[in-house]
mmCIF file of C-alpha atoms in Angstrom:
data_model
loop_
_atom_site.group_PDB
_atom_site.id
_atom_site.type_symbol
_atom_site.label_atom_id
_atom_site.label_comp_id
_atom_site.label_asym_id
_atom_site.label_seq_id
_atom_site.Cartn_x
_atom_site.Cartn_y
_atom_site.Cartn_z
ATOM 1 C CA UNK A 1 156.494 87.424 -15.975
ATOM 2 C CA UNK A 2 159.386 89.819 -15.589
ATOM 3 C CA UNK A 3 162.501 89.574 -18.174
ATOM 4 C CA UNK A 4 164.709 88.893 -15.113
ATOM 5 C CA UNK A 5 164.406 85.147 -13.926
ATOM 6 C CA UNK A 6 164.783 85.894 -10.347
ATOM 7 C CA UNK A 7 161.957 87.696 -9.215
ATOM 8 C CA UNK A 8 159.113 85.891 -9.058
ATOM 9 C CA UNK A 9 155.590 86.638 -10.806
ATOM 10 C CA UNK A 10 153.570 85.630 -8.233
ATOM 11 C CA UNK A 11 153.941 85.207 -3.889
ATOM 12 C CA UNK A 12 150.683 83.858 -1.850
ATOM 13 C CA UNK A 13 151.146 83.300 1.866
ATOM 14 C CA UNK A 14 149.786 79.868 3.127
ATOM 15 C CA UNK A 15 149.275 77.818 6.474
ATOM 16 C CA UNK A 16 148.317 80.993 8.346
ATOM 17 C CA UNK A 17 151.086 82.932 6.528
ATOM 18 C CA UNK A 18 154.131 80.683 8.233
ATOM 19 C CA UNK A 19 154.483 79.903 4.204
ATOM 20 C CA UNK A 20 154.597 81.331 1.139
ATOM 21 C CA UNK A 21 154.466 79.541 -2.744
ATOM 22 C CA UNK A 22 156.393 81.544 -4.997
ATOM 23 C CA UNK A 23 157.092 81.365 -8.834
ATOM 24 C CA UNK A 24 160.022 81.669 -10.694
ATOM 25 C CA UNK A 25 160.809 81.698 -14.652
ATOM 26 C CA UNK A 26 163.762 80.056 -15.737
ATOM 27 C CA UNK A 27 165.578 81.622 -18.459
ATOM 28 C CA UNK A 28 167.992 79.378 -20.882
ATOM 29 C CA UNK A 29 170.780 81.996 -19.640
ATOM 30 C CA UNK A 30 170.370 80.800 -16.175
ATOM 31 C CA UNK A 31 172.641 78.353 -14.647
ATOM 32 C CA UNK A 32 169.996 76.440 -13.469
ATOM 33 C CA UNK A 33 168.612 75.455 -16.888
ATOM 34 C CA UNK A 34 169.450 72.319 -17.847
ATOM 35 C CA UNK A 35 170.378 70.947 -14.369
ATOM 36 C CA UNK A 36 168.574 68.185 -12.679
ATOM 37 C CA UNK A 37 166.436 68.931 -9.227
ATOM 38 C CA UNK A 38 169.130 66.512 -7.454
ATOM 39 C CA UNK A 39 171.963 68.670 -8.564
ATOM 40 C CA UNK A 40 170.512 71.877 -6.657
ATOM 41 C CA UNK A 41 171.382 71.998 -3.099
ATOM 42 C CA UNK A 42 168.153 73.680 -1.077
ATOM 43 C CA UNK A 43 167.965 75.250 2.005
ATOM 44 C CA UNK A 44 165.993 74.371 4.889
ATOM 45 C CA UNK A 45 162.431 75.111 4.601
ATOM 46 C CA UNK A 46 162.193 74.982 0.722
ATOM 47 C CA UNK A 47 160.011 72.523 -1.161
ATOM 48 C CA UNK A 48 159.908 72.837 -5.296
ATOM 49 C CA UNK A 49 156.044 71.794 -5.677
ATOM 50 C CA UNK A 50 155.813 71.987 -8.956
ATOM 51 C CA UNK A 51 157.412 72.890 -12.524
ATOM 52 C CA UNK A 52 155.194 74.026 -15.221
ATOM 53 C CA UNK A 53 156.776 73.317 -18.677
ATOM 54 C CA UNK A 54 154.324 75.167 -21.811
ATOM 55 C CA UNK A 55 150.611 73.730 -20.458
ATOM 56 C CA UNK A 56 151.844 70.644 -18.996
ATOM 57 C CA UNK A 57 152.530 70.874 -15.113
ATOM 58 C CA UNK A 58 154.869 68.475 -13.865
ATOM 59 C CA UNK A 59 155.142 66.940 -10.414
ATOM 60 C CA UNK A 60 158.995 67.159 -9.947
ATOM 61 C CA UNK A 61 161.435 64.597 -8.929
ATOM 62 C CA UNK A 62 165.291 64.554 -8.332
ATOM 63 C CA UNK A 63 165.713 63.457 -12.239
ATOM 64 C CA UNK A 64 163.571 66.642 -13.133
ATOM 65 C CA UNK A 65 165.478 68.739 -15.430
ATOM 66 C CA UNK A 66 165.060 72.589 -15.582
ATOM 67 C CA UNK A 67 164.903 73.977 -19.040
ATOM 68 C CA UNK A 68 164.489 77.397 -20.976
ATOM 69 C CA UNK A 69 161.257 78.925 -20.166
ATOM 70 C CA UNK A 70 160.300 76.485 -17.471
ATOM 71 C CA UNK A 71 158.192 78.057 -14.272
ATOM 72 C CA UNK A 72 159.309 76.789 -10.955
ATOM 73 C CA UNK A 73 156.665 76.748 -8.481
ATOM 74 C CA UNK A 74 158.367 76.786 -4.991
ATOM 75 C CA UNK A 75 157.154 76.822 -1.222
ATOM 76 C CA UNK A 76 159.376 78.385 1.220
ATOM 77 C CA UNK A 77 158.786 79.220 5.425
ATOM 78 C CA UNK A 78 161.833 81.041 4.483
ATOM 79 C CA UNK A 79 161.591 85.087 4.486
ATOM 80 C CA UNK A 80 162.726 87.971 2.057
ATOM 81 C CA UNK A 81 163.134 85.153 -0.909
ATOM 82 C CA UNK A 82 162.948 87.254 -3.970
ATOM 83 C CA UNK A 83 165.315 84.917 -6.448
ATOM 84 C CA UNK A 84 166.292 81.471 -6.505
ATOM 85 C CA UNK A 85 169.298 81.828 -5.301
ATOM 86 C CA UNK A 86 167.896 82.898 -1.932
ATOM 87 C CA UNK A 87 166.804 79.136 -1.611
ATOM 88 C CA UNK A 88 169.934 77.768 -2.634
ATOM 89 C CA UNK A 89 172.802 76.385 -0.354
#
Protein backbone atom coordinates (compact mmCIF):
# COMPACT_ATOMS: atom_id res chain seq x y z
CA UNK A 1 0.00 0.00 0.00
CA UNK A 2 1.40 3.34 -1.07
CA UNK A 3 2.66 5.95 1.77
CA UNK A 4 0.03 8.38 0.39
CA UNK A 5 -3.58 7.50 1.71
CA UNK A 6 -5.32 8.52 -1.36
CA UNK A 7 -4.47 6.30 -3.99
CA UNK A 8 -5.77 3.20 -3.68
CA UNK A 9 -3.85 -0.31 -3.64
CA UNK A 10 -6.13 -2.11 -5.45
CA UNK A 11 -9.26 -1.22 -8.39
CA UNK A 12 -11.38 -4.36 -9.87
CA UNK A 13 -14.21 -3.50 -12.23
CA UNK A 14 -17.56 -5.33 -11.41
CA UNK A 15 -21.23 -5.77 -12.81
CA UNK A 16 -19.93 -5.80 -16.39
CA UNK A 17 -17.47 -2.98 -15.55
CA UNK A 18 -20.48 -0.24 -14.75
CA UNK A 19 -18.53 -0.62 -11.14
CA UNK A 20 -15.48 -0.65 -9.67
CA UNK A 21 -14.36 -1.69 -5.67
CA UNK A 22 -11.52 0.27 -4.73
CA UNK A 23 -9.25 0.37 -1.56
CA UNK A 24 -8.02 3.01 0.35
CA UNK A 25 -5.52 3.22 3.51
CA UNK A 26 -6.28 5.60 6.03
CA UNK A 27 -3.46 7.29 7.56
CA UNK A 28 -3.79 8.84 11.34
CA UNK A 29 -2.76 12.24 9.46
CA UNK A 30 -5.86 12.10 7.47
CA UNK A 31 -8.86 14.02 8.35
CA UNK A 32 -10.91 11.24 8.00
CA UNK A 33 -9.39 9.22 10.86
CA UNK A 34 -11.23 9.26 13.70
CA UNK A 35 -14.57 10.38 12.12
CA UNK A 36 -17.64 8.31 12.10
CA UNK A 37 -19.14 6.88 8.53
CA UNK A 38 -22.30 9.25 9.31
CA UNK A 39 -20.13 12.27 9.50
CA UNK A 40 -18.79 11.78 5.76
CA UNK A 41 -21.03 13.15 3.20
CA UNK A 42 -20.82 10.64 -0.12
CA UNK A 43 -21.58 11.21 -3.45
CA UNK A 44 -23.96 9.53 -5.56
CA UNK A 45 -22.98 6.18 -6.64
CA UNK A 46 -20.58 5.38 -3.68
CA UNK A 47 -21.12 2.50 -1.27
CA UNK A 48 -18.23 1.88 1.64
CA UNK A 49 -18.53 -2.12 1.65
CA UNK A 50 -16.27 -2.77 3.96
CA UNK A 51 -13.40 -1.54 6.48
CA UNK A 52 -10.66 -3.84 7.30
CA UNK A 53 -9.10 -2.94 10.72
CA UNK A 54 -5.52 -5.39 11.38
CA UNK A 55 -7.24 -9.08 10.36
CA UNK A 56 -10.62 -8.30 11.43
CA UNK A 57 -12.97 -7.04 8.52
CA UNK A 58 -15.76 -5.08 9.59
CA UNK A 59 -19.16 -4.64 7.98
CA UNK A 60 -19.55 -0.80 8.40
CA UNK A 61 -22.32 1.20 9.77
CA UNK A 62 -22.99 5.01 10.26
CA UNK A 63 -21.36 4.65 13.98
CA UNK A 64 -18.21 3.09 12.21
CA UNK A 65 -15.26 5.04 13.12
CA UNK A 66 -12.18 5.38 10.78
CA UNK A 67 -8.90 5.02 12.51
CA UNK A 68 -5.01 5.03 11.79
CA UNK A 69 -4.15 2.32 9.48
CA UNK A 70 -7.68 1.28 8.71
CA UNK A 71 -8.38 0.01 4.83
CA UNK A 72 -11.54 1.30 3.36
CA UNK A 73 -12.98 -0.92 0.89
CA UNK A 74 -15.30 1.23 -1.37
CA UNK A 75 -17.60 0.59 -4.53
CA UNK A 76 -18.11 3.40 -6.80
CA UNK A 77 -20.12 3.59 -10.63
CA UNK A 78 -18.32 6.77 -10.31
CA UNK A 79 -15.21 7.35 -12.84
CA UNK A 80 -11.52 8.69 -12.50
CA UNK A 81 -11.81 8.10 -8.44
CA UNK A 82 -8.23 7.91 -7.45
CA UNK A 83 -8.59 9.39 -3.59
CA UNK A 84 -11.26 9.64 -1.21
CA UNK A 85 -11.95 12.79 -1.63
CA UNK A 86 -13.20 12.12 -5.16
CA UNK A 87 -16.21 10.35 -3.37
CA UNK A 88 -16.81 12.97 -1.02
CA UNK A 89 -19.52 15.79 -1.22
Amino acid sequence: ISVLYDIYSFMHTIADEEAEALEFSINGNHEYAGKALKELSLKDGVLIAAVIRGKNLIVPNGGTVLEDSDLVILVTTRELVSSLDDVLK
